[in-house]
Amino acid sequence: MSAAPQSPSILTFEEARRVVEQHAAQVRPQVAETTQLLSSAGRILAEKIVADRDFPPFRRAMRDGYAVKAADVANLPVTLEVIGEIKAGILPEDLPANLETGQTAGIMTGAPAPEGADAVVMVEYTSLTDNRVTITRGIASGDNIVPAGSEAKQGDSLLQPGTRIDYGAIAVAASVGRESLSVFRRPEVAILSTGDEIVEIGARPGPHQIRNSNSYSLAAQVQAAGGTPRMLGVARDEAVHLRFLMEQGLKHDLLLLTGGVSMGKYDLVEQVLSEFGAEFFFTGAQIQPGRPVVFGRARERYFFGLPGNPISTMVTFDLFVRPMLDALAGMVPEKLRFLRARLKADIHTKTGLKRFLPGRLSGEFEQAEVELAGWHGSGDLAAMGRSNCYVVIPPDRESISEGEWVAVMVR
Ligand code: AMP
Ligand code: MG
């Protein structure tokens, strides 16, 4: 063996995550491109979105009912003269004249409130006879009318660059008339599986062979995070082939390797990365699954060496790759999202590692319940198929009892 990797550093989960976040914070923003509004969903905004006019642009009624002077409805019941009806979309010149004391106008949700009115009484508290309406419920000045410009003033920024565009952001952009948006280019992520036993999924595997599922789970995770996967196939457990494919991988924005990072004689990934002058920021984390996870940089590109066991590959992507990918995509990395759920059945483990075990979240509405998906270790893809989350077990807990609250990482 030639160039040996630097001395290994095994960090706690939190330390390792922070190391990735610190590097992610130094990543430079991407080049921007323009995309149609709807195609921008899930992308990262590269520009500021500004209010093109006041929001709302006029004093907007929030309810169907009657526009009144609040002072007129101080003593109840009161009967007012109806001088007109205001539909949403009415032209300003068609609005009834200034309301006088004792007068009201029918008004619909989304319509402009007339001059002189300072509140809208909901239709539910009124009864109409001819052109007179009796009001049975009092109201304060300002009720059910949104003042012009109270939500945003023309020129206010509504969305910042670096925002992941969700449906809320799409609505904001649509409301200011944006048919297209400037978004950051998707980062290209090279995906390289390793292992002499791994075959492509179209091939009929021999009795000694395993289909390459990791390249596909990773590609799906990369896509979901807004990146473009570049599949480099499977490297044999042999330095020349590995070096050849790594060389290609290090030309992309990020290189993800799976397999070959454990202590086995043919686990060559770190050794070959060292030949590219790699720096290693960590070479393991005190977690299960995923303990041998590697993070580093070579030729000015970040790489992750993810353990080959399929569950380990998926978990370590969510825990460590995701923040780097967020940063390469142009945003401040999102925090991991945990929720709390009641455990449905006792858990027994060993102490020492923080565990992220495939779990099944159930329960109605706010009553979240969770149980382990019952797995046979980090390679158990069948358990993954039965699971929809990870149950997080702190490193100091040997057992957790049914009914206790546990942290759950949703996926
Ligand atoms: P390794 O990390 O190379 O020691 O691999 C650990 C386990 O994961 C072995 O049982 C491998 O067969 C399996 N494995 C490695 N790479 C893949 C892959 N691309 N797809 C599915 N399983 C894999
Ligand atoms: Mg291997």
Tab-separated table of C-alpha atoms and ligand atoms in Angstrom:
chain	number	residue	atom	x	y	z
A	1	MET	CA	0.000	0.000	0.000
A	2	SER	CA	1.287	3.459	-0.880
A	3	ALA	CA	0.050	6.790	0.526
A	4	ALA	CA	-1.810	5.908	3.724
A	5	PRO	CA	-4.683	8.107	4.859
A	6	GLN	CA	-4.005	10.552	7.676
A	7	SER	CA	-4.641	9.270	11.168
A	8	PRO	CA	-8.330	8.482	11.455
A	9	SER	CA	-10.622	10.780	13.385
A	10	ILE	CA	-13.873	9.443	14.739
A	11	LEU	CA	-16.230	12.196	15.863
A	12	THR	CA	-19.513	12.215	17.697
A	13	PHE	CA	-22.555	12.707	15.514
A	14	GLU	CA	-22.913	16.360	16.543
A	15	GLU	CA	-19.209	17.117	16.010
A	16	ALA	CA	-19.256	15.519	12.576
A	17	ARG	CA	-22.388	17.389	11.562
A	18	ARG	CA	-20.813	20.681	12.672
A	19	VAL	CA	-17.672	19.976	10.664
A	20	VAL	CA	-19.799	19.562	7.531
A	21	GLU	CA	-21.803	22.699	8.335
A	22	GLN	CA	-18.598	24.717	8.796
A	23	HIS	CA	-17.337	23.639	5.390
A	24	ALA	CA	-20.768	24.194	3.866
A	25	ALA	CA	-20.680	27.785	5.123
A	26	GLN	CA	-17.590	28.426	2.964
A	27	VAL	CA	-19.064	27.175	-0.290
A	28	ARG	CA	-19.344	29.888	-2.938
A	29	PRO	CA	-22.727	30.605	-4.555
A	30	GLN	CA	-23.541	28.939	-7.846
A	31	VAL	CA	-24.144	30.465	-11.238
A	32	ALA	CA	-27.755	31.551	-11.787
A	33	GLU	CA	-30.118	30.591	-14.592
A	34	THR	CA	-33.705	31.489	-15.445
A	35	THR	CA	-36.575	29.062	-15.144
A	36	GLN	CA	-40.351	29.121	-15.534
A	37	LEU	CA	-42.197	29.766	-12.289
A	38	LEU	CA	-43.642	26.276	-11.903
A	39	SER	CA	-40.370	24.561	-12.821
A	40	SER	CA	-38.710	26.495	-10.037
A	41	ALA	CA	-40.400	24.425	-7.301
A	42	GLY	CA	-37.693	22.848	-5.144
A	43	ARG	CA	-34.934	25.017	-6.665
A	44	ILE	CA	-33.001	27.724	-4.812
A	45	LEU	CA	-33.884	31.326	-5.528
A	46	ALA	CA	-30.964	33.399	-6.842
A	47	GLU	CA	-32.617	36.822	-6.680
A	48	LYS	CA	-34.632	38.958	-4.321
A	49	ILE	CA	-38.391	39.011	-4.928
A	50	VAL	CA	-39.813	42.464	-4.318
A	51	ALA	CA	-43.411	43.669	-3.889
A	52	ASP	CA	-44.348	45.418	-7.145
A	53	ARG	CA	-47.140	47.331	-5.347
A	54	ASP	CA	-48.694	47.606	-1.909
A	55	PHE	CA	-50.180	44.444	-0.391
A	56	PRO	CA	-53.100	44.637	-0.260
A	57	PRO	CA	-53.321	47.338	-2.921
A	58	PHE	CA	-56.628	48.645	-1.482
A	59	ARG	CA	-58.502	48.366	1.821
A	60	ARG	CA	-59.668	44.789	1.438
A	61	ALA	CA	-62.809	43.340	3.023
A	62	MET	CA	-62.074	40.039	4.753
A	63	ARG	CA	-65.686	38.900	5.055
A	64	ASP	CA	-68.994	38.980	3.211
A	65	GLY	CA	-71.259	41.420	5.043
A	66	TYR	CA	-71.836	45.141	5.458
A	67	ALA	CA	-69.291	47.943	5.454
A	68	VAL	CA	-70.113	50.263	8.368
A	69	LYS	CA	-68.857	53.007	10.604
A	70	ALA	CA	-68.071	51.110	13.831
A	71	ALA	CA	-69.461	54.043	15.818
A	72	ASP	CA	-72.877	53.463	14.168
A	73	VAL	CA	-73.146	49.946	15.624
A	74	ALA	CA	-72.208	50.805	19.218
A	75	ASN	CA	-75.803	50.402	20.487
A	76	LEU	CA	-77.558	47.220	19.348
A	77	PRO	CA	-79.601	46.286	17.537
A	78	VAL	CA	-79.312	49.075	14.982
A	79	THR	CA	-80.878	49.501	11.554
A	80	LEU	CA	-78.876	51.155	8.769
A	81	GLU	CA	-79.763	52.311	5.256
A	82	VAL	CA	-78.138	50.187	2.507
A	83	ILE	CA	-76.839	52.515	-0.215
A	84	GLY	CA	-75.244	49.963	-2.507
A	85	GLU	CA	-73.419	46.690	-2.964
A	86	ILE	CA	-69.681	46.258	-3.529
A	87	LYS	CA	-68.464	43.181	-5.384
A	88	ALA	CA	-64.836	42.040	-5.526
A	89	GLY	CA	-63.232	43.465	-8.674
A	90	ILE	CA	-65.380	46.604	-8.739
A	91	LEU	CA	-63.808	49.681	-10.368
A	92	PRO	CA	-62.990	52.526	-7.946
A	93	GLU	CA	-65.363	54.897	-9.805
A	94	ASP	CA	-68.244	52.454	-9.291
A	95	LEU	CA	-67.845	52.452	-5.485
A	96	PRO	CA	-70.751	54.000	-3.590
A	97	ALA	CA	-70.079	57.542	-2.381
A	98	ASN	CA	-68.621	58.269	1.048
A	99	LEU	CA	-70.728	56.505	3.721
A	100	GLU	CA	-72.663	58.953	5.885
A	101	THR	CA	-73.688	58.246	9.458
A	102	GLY	CA	-76.572	55.740	9.438
A	103	GLN	CA	-75.576	54.294	6.061
A	104	THR	CA	-74.007	50.990	5.053
A	105	ALA	CA	-73.108	49.117	1.871
A	106	GLY	CA	-73.215	45.410	1.221
A	107	ILE	CA	-69.682	44.120	0.616
A	108	MET	CA	-68.102	40.836	-0.533
A	109	THR	CA	-64.826	39.256	0.580
A	110	GLY	CA	-61.950	40.686	-1.459
A	111	ALA	CA	-63.812	43.899	-2.370
A	112	PRO	CA	-62.486	47.397	-1.569
A	113	ALA	CA	-64.029	49.035	1.491
A	114	PRO	CA	-65.781	52.325	0.656
A	115	GLU	CA	-64.716	55.725	1.985
A	116	GLY	CA	-66.155	56.418	5.404
A	117	ALA	CA	-66.439	52.756	6.429
A	118	ASP	CA	-63.970	51.456	9.020
A	119	ALA	CA	-65.288	47.931	9.656
A	120	VAL	CA	-67.226	45.090	8.036
A	121	VAL	CA	-70.008	43.304	9.936
A	122	MET	CA	-70.332	39.667	8.897
A	123	VAL	CA	-73.549	38.864	7.038
A	124	GLU	CA	-74.308	36.221	9.692
A	125	TYR	CA	-75.085	39.042	12.200
A	126	THR	CA	-77.456	40.967	9.959
A	127	SER	CA	-80.966	40.735	8.538
A	128	LEU	CA	-82.016	42.623	5.426
A	129	THR	CA	-85.490	44.002	4.682
A	130	ASP	CA	-85.792	46.029	1.461
A	131	ASN	CA	-82.962	48.576	1.637
A	132	ARG	CA	-82.578	48.464	5.411
A	133	VAL	CA	-80.336	46.095	7.341
A	134	THR	CA	-80.545	45.335	11.070
A	135	ILE	CA	-77.250	44.571	12.793
A	136	THR	CA	-77.190	42.448	15.929
A	137	ARG	CA	-73.503	42.257	16.792
A	138	GLY	CA	-71.091	45.077	17.632
A	139	ILE	CA	-67.727	45.579	16.007
A	140	ALA	CA	-64.527	47.554	16.572
A	141	SER	CA	-63.034	50.024	14.144
A	142	GLY	CA	-60.757	48.146	11.712
A	143	ASP	CA	-62.439	44.748	12.115
A	144	ASN	CA	-62.552	42.665	8.922
A	145	ILE	CA	-60.772	45.284	6.801
A	146	VAL	CA	-57.101	44.800	5.886
A	147	PRO	CA	-55.523	48.273	5.478
A	148	ALA	CA	-53.807	48.993	2.142
A	149	GLY	CA	-50.078	48.246	2.332
A	150	SER	CA	-50.356	46.587	5.743
A	151	GLU	CA	-48.956	43.241	4.574
A	152	ALA	CA	-46.149	44.752	2.480
A	153	LYS	CA	-45.268	48.084	0.912
A	154	GLN	CA	-44.252	48.453	-2.712
A	155	GLY	CA	-40.488	47.757	-2.892
A	156	ASP	CA	-40.389	45.575	0.241
A	157	SER	CA	-38.488	42.329	-0.256
A	158	LEU	CA	-40.711	39.299	0.121
A	159	LEU	CA	-38.227	36.491	-0.620
A	160	GLN	CA	-34.467	36.458	-0.147
A	161	PRO	CA	-31.908	34.818	-2.432
A	162	GLY	CA	-31.047	31.376	-1.041
A	163	THR	CA	-34.672	30.482	-0.300
A	164	ARG	CA	-35.742	26.988	-1.285
A	165	ILE	CA	-38.789	27.570	-3.456
A	166	ASP	CA	-41.777	25.805	-1.920
A	167	TYR	CA	-45.427	26.345	-2.769
A	168	GLY	CA	-45.565	29.339	-0.443
A	169	ALA	CA	-42.693	31.016	-2.291
A	170	ILE	CA	-44.356	30.173	-5.629
A	171	ALA	CA	-47.514	31.952	-4.432
A	172	VAL	CA	-45.484	35.008	-3.396
A	173	ALA	CA	-43.699	35.141	-6.771
A	174	ALA	CA	-46.995	34.662	-8.627
A	175	SER	CA	-48.624	37.450	-6.625
A	176	VAL	CA	-45.996	39.935	-7.799
A	177	GLY	CA	-46.403	38.820	-11.406
A	178	ARG	CA	-43.252	36.736	-11.845
A	179	GLU	CA	-43.672	34.221	-14.673
A	180	SER	CA	-40.021	33.206	-14.438
A	181	LEU	CA	-37.405	33.285	-11.717
A	182	SER	CA	-33.659	33.357	-11.408
A	183	VAL	CA	-32.494	30.196	-9.644
A	184	PHE	CA	-29.091	28.715	-8.917
A	185	ARG	CA	-27.751	26.022	-11.213
A	186	ARG	CA	-28.290	22.543	-9.803
A	187	PRO	CA	-25.076	21.110	-8.376
A	188	GLU	CA	-23.803	18.028	-10.198
A	189	VAL	CA	-23.144	15.169	-7.866
A	190	ALA	CA	-21.024	12.230	-8.988
A	191	ILE	CA	-22.145	8.894	-7.556
A	192	LEU	CA	-19.649	6.072	-7.501
A	193	SER	CA	-20.396	2.686	-6.001
A	194	THR	CA	-17.585	0.277	-5.210
A	195	GLY	CA	-17.359	-3.453	-4.714
A	196	ASP	CA	-16.448	-6.562	-6.714
A	197	GLU	CA	-19.755	-8.152	-5.719
A	198	ILE	CA	-21.900	-5.271	-7.009
A	199	VAL	CA	-23.636	-5.583	-10.397
A	200	GLU	CA	-25.858	-3.221	-12.332
A	201	ILE	CA	-29.574	-3.646	-11.766
A	202	GLY	CA	-30.281	-4.753	-15.338
A	203	ALA	CA	-27.897	-7.687	-15.002
A	204	ARG	CA	-28.945	-11.080	-13.661
A	205	PRO	CA	-26.885	-11.387	-10.488
A	206	GLY	CA	-24.856	-14.517	-9.884
A	207	PRO	CA	-25.354	-16.303	-6.561
A	208	HIS	CA	-22.415	-14.347	-5.127
A	209	GLN	CA	-23.501	-10.942	-6.431
A	210	ILE	CA	-25.580	-8.024	-5.123
A	211	ARG	CA	-27.474	-5.492	-7.221
A	212	ASN	CA	-26.327	-1.890	-7.053
A	213	SER	CA	-29.104	-0.275	-5.049
A	214	ASN	CA	-26.948	2.428	-3.453
A	215	SER	CA	-26.327	4.398	-6.642
A	216	TYR	CA	-30.085	4.626	-7.099
A	217	SER	CA	-31.045	5.544	-3.550
A	218	LEU	CA	-28.333	8.203	-3.602
A	219	ALA	CA	-29.454	9.540	-6.980
A	220	ALA	CA	-32.999	9.833	-5.644
A	221	GLN	CA	-31.763	11.634	-2.529
A	222	VAL	CA	-29.617	13.974	-4.651
A	223	GLN	CA	-32.578	14.767	-6.888
A	224	ALA	CA	-34.873	15.386	-3.944
A	225	ALA	CA	-32.292	17.834	-2.580
A	226	GLY	CA	-32.178	19.762	-5.867
A	227	GLY	CA	-28.989	18.287	-7.321
A	228	THR	CA	-28.327	16.470	-10.577
A	229	PRO	CA	-26.946	12.959	-10.093
A	230	ARG	CA	-24.157	11.788	-12.397
A	231	MET	CA	-23.955	8.013	-12.198
A	232	LEU	CA	-20.400	6.762	-12.554
A	233	GLY	CA	-21.260	3.094	-12.133
A	234	VAL	CA	-19.402	0.609	-9.989
A	235	ALA	CA	-15.676	0.607	-9.315
A	236	ARG	CA	-13.991	-2.722	-8.704
A	237	ASP	CA	-12.124	-3.175	-5.416
A	238	GLU	CA	-8.878	-2.464	-7.149
A	239	ALA	CA	-6.828	0.737	-7.088
A	240	VAL	CA	-6.422	1.373	-10.827
A	241	HIS	CA	-10.133	1.193	-11.647
A	242	LEU	CA	-11.065	3.113	-8.524
A	243	ARG	CA	-8.537	5.841	-9.341
A	244	PHE	CA	-9.826	6.113	-12.913
A	245	LEU	CA	-13.437	6.610	-11.809
A	246	MET	CA	-12.561	8.888	-8.862
A	247	GLU	CA	-10.674	11.101	-11.269
A	248	GLN	CA	-13.923	11.583	-13.221
A	249	GLY	CA	-15.913	12.038	-10.022
A	250	LEU	CA	-13.673	14.810	-8.722
A	251	LYS	CA	-14.579	16.925	-11.776
A	252	HIS	CA	-18.141	17.358	-10.498
A	253	ASP	CA	-19.355	19.660	-7.716
A	254	LEU	CA	-19.440	16.844	-5.180
A	255	LEU	CA	-18.321	13.215	-5.178
A	256	LEU	CA	-20.248	10.542	-3.298
A	257	LEU	CA	-18.663	7.133	-2.948
A	258	THR	CA	-20.332	4.138	-1.378
A	259	GLY	CA	-18.623	1.088	0.010
A	260	GLY	CA	-14.965	0.390	0.615
A	261	VAL	CA	-14.546	2.655	3.648
A	262	SER	CA	-14.508	-0.010	6.355
A	263	MET	CA	-11.433	-1.767	7.736
A	264	GLY	CA	-11.411	-4.657	5.263
A	265	LYS	CA	-8.336	-5.550	3.224
A	266	TYR	CA	-10.068	-4.458	0.004
A	267	ASP	CA	-11.586	-1.278	1.389
A	268	LEU	CA	-9.380	0.955	-0.750
A	269	VAL	CA	-11.402	4.153	-1.002
A	270	GLU	CA	-9.482	6.219	1.554
A	271	GLN	CA	-6.145	4.992	0.300
A	272	VAL	CA	-6.900	5.950	-3.303
A	273	LEU	CA	-8.359	9.299	-2.236
A	274	SER	CA	-5.079	9.988	-0.420
A	275	GLU	CA	-3.277	9.568	-3.713
A	276	PHE	CA	-5.326	12.519	-4.979
A	277	GLY	CA	-3.940	14.561	-2.064
A	278	ALA	CA	-7.164	14.309	-0.078
A	279	GLU	CA	-7.620	16.009	3.271
A	280	PHE	CA	-9.854	14.009	5.603
A	281	PHE	CA	-12.052	16.013	7.988
A	282	PHE	CA	-13.390	12.904	9.635
A	283	THR	CA	-13.102	9.211	8.970
A	284	GLY	CA	-15.893	7.978	11.198
A	285	ALA	CA	-18.781	9.059	13.381
A	286	GLN	CA	-20.087	7.473	16.554
A	287	ILE	CA	-23.375	6.483	14.952
A	288	GLN	CA	-25.220	3.398	13.862
A	289	PRO	CA	-25.789	2.777	11.055
A	290	GLY	CA	-23.014	4.570	9.216
A	291	ARG	CA	-20.036	4.501	11.576
A	292	PRO	CA	-17.256	4.394	8.894
A	293	VAL	CA	-18.517	7.554	7.105
A	294	VAL	CA	-15.733	9.687	5.610
A	295	PHE	CA	-15.749	13.385	4.718
A	296	GLY	CA	-12.945	15.219	2.990
A	297	ARG	CA	-11.719	17.324	0.099
A	298	ALA	CA	-9.462	16.565	-2.848
A	299	ARG	CA	-8.634	18.713	-5.869
A	300	GLU	CA	-10.796	21.451	-4.345
A	301	ARG	CA	-13.837	19.212	-4.417
A	302	TYR	CA	-15.628	17.840	-1.397
A	303	PHE	CA	-16.272	14.124	-1.208
A	304	PHE	CA	-18.060	11.719	1.104
A	305	GLY	CA	-17.126	8.084	1.460
A	306	LEU	CA	-20.387	6.525	2.600
A	307	PRO	CA	-20.463	3.032	4.045
A	308	GLY	CA	-21.761	0.468	1.542
A	309	ASN	CA	-24.460	-1.094	3.669
A	310	PRO	CA	-27.611	0.279	2.062
A	311	ILE	CA	-29.239	1.700	5.211
A	312	SER	CA	-25.916	3.262	6.234
A	313	THR	CA	-25.617	4.898	2.820
A	314	MET	CA	-29.087	6.440	3.059
A	315	VAL	CA	-28.787	7.581	6.672
A	316	THR	CA	-25.348	9.145	6.248
A	317	PHE	CA	-26.595	11.030	3.213
A	318	ASP	CA	-29.400	12.587	5.262
A	319	LEU	CA	-27.141	13.291	8.237
A	320	PHE	CA	-24.024	14.638	6.519
A	321	VAL	CA	-24.259	14.992	2.734
A	322	ARG	CA	-27.476	16.960	2.747
A	323	PRO	CA	-26.074	20.166	4.336
A	324	MET	CA	-23.187	20.238	1.871
A	325	LEU	CA	-25.564	19.702	-1.036
A	326	ASP	CA	-27.850	22.472	0.245
A	327	ALA	CA	-24.861	24.816	0.317
A	328	LEU	CA	-23.697	23.824	-3.167
A	329	ALA	CA	-27.256	24.415	-4.354
A	330	GLY	CA	-27.047	27.989	-3.049
A	331	MET	CA	-28.774	27.971	0.330
A	332	VAL	CA	-27.919	28.016	4.015
A	333	PRO	CA	-28.217	24.327	4.963
A	334	GLU	CA	-31.532	23.324	6.421
A	335	LYS	CA	-31.528	21.945	9.943
A	336	LEU	CA	-32.380	18.308	10.461
A	337	ARG	CA	-36.017	17.959	11.391
A	338	PHE	CA	-36.971	15.912	14.385
A	339	LEU	CA	-40.319	15.331	15.939
A	340	ARG	CA	-41.312	13.491	19.075
A	341	ALA	CA	-43.428	10.391	19.153
A	342	ARG	CA	-44.513	7.870	21.750
A	343	LEU	CA	-42.759	4.547	21.567
A	344	LYS	CA	-45.122	1.648	20.846
A	345	ALA	CA	-42.793	-1.120	21.996
A	346	ASP	CA	-39.663	-1.365	24.189
A	347	ILE	CA	-36.254	-0.876	22.568
A	348	HIS	CA	-33.061	-2.509	23.789
A	349	THR	CA	-29.668	-1.529	22.351
A	350	LYS	CA	-26.078	-1.060	23.462
A	351	THR	CA	-24.677	2.252	24.622
A	352	GLY	CA	-21.875	4.187	22.912
A	353	LEU	CA	-23.343	5.120	19.532
A	354	LYS	CA	-26.121	7.453	18.531
A	355	ARG	CA	-28.561	5.332	16.585
A	356	PHE	CA	-30.858	6.221	13.716
A	357	LEU	CA	-32.888	3.076	13.316
A	358	PRO	CA	-35.544	2.539	10.641
A	359	GLY	CA	-38.922	3.092	12.264
A	360	ARG	CA	-42.564	3.181	11.418
A	361	LEU	CA	-44.429	6.344	12.359
A	362	SER	CA	-48.156	5.994	12.898
A	363	GLY	CA	-50.891	7.447	15.086
A	364	GLU	CA	-53.718	9.830	14.352
A	365	PHE	CA	-53.223	13.591	13.976
A	366	GLU	CA	-51.051	14.946	16.827
A	367	GLN	CA	-50.801	11.554	18.549
A	368	ALA	CA	-47.604	10.419	16.824
A	369	GLU	CA	-46.520	6.882	17.676
A	370	VAL	CA	-43.455	5.044	16.499
A	371	GLU	CA	-41.952	1.587	16.585
A	372	LEU	CA	-38.814	0.075	15.128
A	373	ALA	CA	-39.233	-1.481	11.710
A	374	GLY	CA	-37.535	-4.597	13.109
A	375	TRP	CA	-34.274	-4.789	11.256
A	376	HIS	CA	-31.439	-7.243	10.881
A	377	GLY	CA	-28.731	-4.596	10.651
A	378	SER	CA	-27.457	-1.914	8.289
A	379	GLY	CA	-27.929	-4.042	5.204
A	380	ASP	CA	-31.612	-4.783	5.758
A	381	LEU	CA	-33.349	-3.143	2.818
A	382	ALA	CA	-36.550	-5.049	3.519
A	383	ALA	CA	-36.793	-3.216	6.872
A	384	MET	CA	-36.283	0.045	5.000
A	385	GLY	CA	-39.260	-0.825	2.833
A	386	ARG	CA	-41.411	-1.173	5.970
A	387	SER	CA	-40.157	2.079	7.498
A	388	ASN	CA	-40.942	5.763	6.964
A	389	CYS	CA	-38.649	7.435	9.519
A	390	TYR	CA	-35.666	6.905	11.802
A	391	VAL	CA	-35.984	6.504	15.551
A	392	VAL	CA	-33.147	8.413	17.216
A	393	ILE	CA	-31.618	6.673	20.226
A	394	PRO	CA	-29.141	8.649	22.340
A	395	PRO	CA	-25.750	6.993	22.929
A	396	ASP	CA	-26.319	6.668	26.693
A	397	ARG	CA	-29.605	4.742	26.500
A	398	GLU	CA	-29.550	0.982	26.805
A	399	SER	CA	-33.288	0.580	26.805
A	400	ILE	CA	-36.312	2.744	26.177
A	401	SER	CA	-39.725	1.644	27.370
A	402	GLU	CA	-43.037	1.588	25.618
A	403	GLY	CA	-44.875	4.878	26.163
A	404	GLU	CA	-41.712	7.024	26.434
A	405	TRP	CA	-41.261	9.957	24.083
A	406	VAL	CA	-38.487	9.467	21.532
A	407	ALA	CA	-37.010	11.692	18.848
A	408	VAL	CA	-37.880	10.730	15.305
A	409	MET	CA	-36.196	11.963	12.147
A	410	VAL	CA	-38.714	12.066	9.320
A	411	ARG	CA	-37.770	11.371	5.749
B	1	AMP	P1	-18.581	-2.232	2.140
B	1	AMP	O1	-18.879	-0.910	2.782
B	1	AMP	O2	-17.912	-2.097	0.833
B	1	AMP	O3	-17.831	-3.106	3.098
B	1	AMP	O4	-19.980	-2.903	1.888
B	1	AMP	C1	-20.835	-3.199	2.958
B	1	AMP	C2	-22.020	-4.001	2.478
B	1	AMP	O5	-22.805	-3.185	1.611
B	1	AMP	C3	-21.671	-5.230	1.695
B	1	AMP	O6	-22.547	-6.266	2.092
B	1	AMP	C4	-21.907	-4.822	0.271
B	1	AMP	O7	-22.235	-5.896	-0.571
B	1	AMP	C5	-23.045	-3.862	0.387
B	1	AMP	N1	-22.980	-2.866	-0.697
B	1	AMP	C6	-21.890	-2.159	-1.031
B	1	AMP	N2	-22.152	-1.370	-2.089
B	1	AMP	C7	-23.437	-1.589	-2.427
B	1	AMP	C8	-24.286	-1.088	-3.444
B	1	AMP	N3	-23.835	-0.186	-4.334
B	1	AMP	N4	-25.560	-1.519	-3.499
B	1	AMP	C9	-26.012	-2.423	-2.599
B	1	AMP	N5	-25.250	-2.948	-1.627
B	1	AMP	C10	-23.973	-2.559	-1.533
B	2	MG	MG	-17.095	-3.309	-0.525
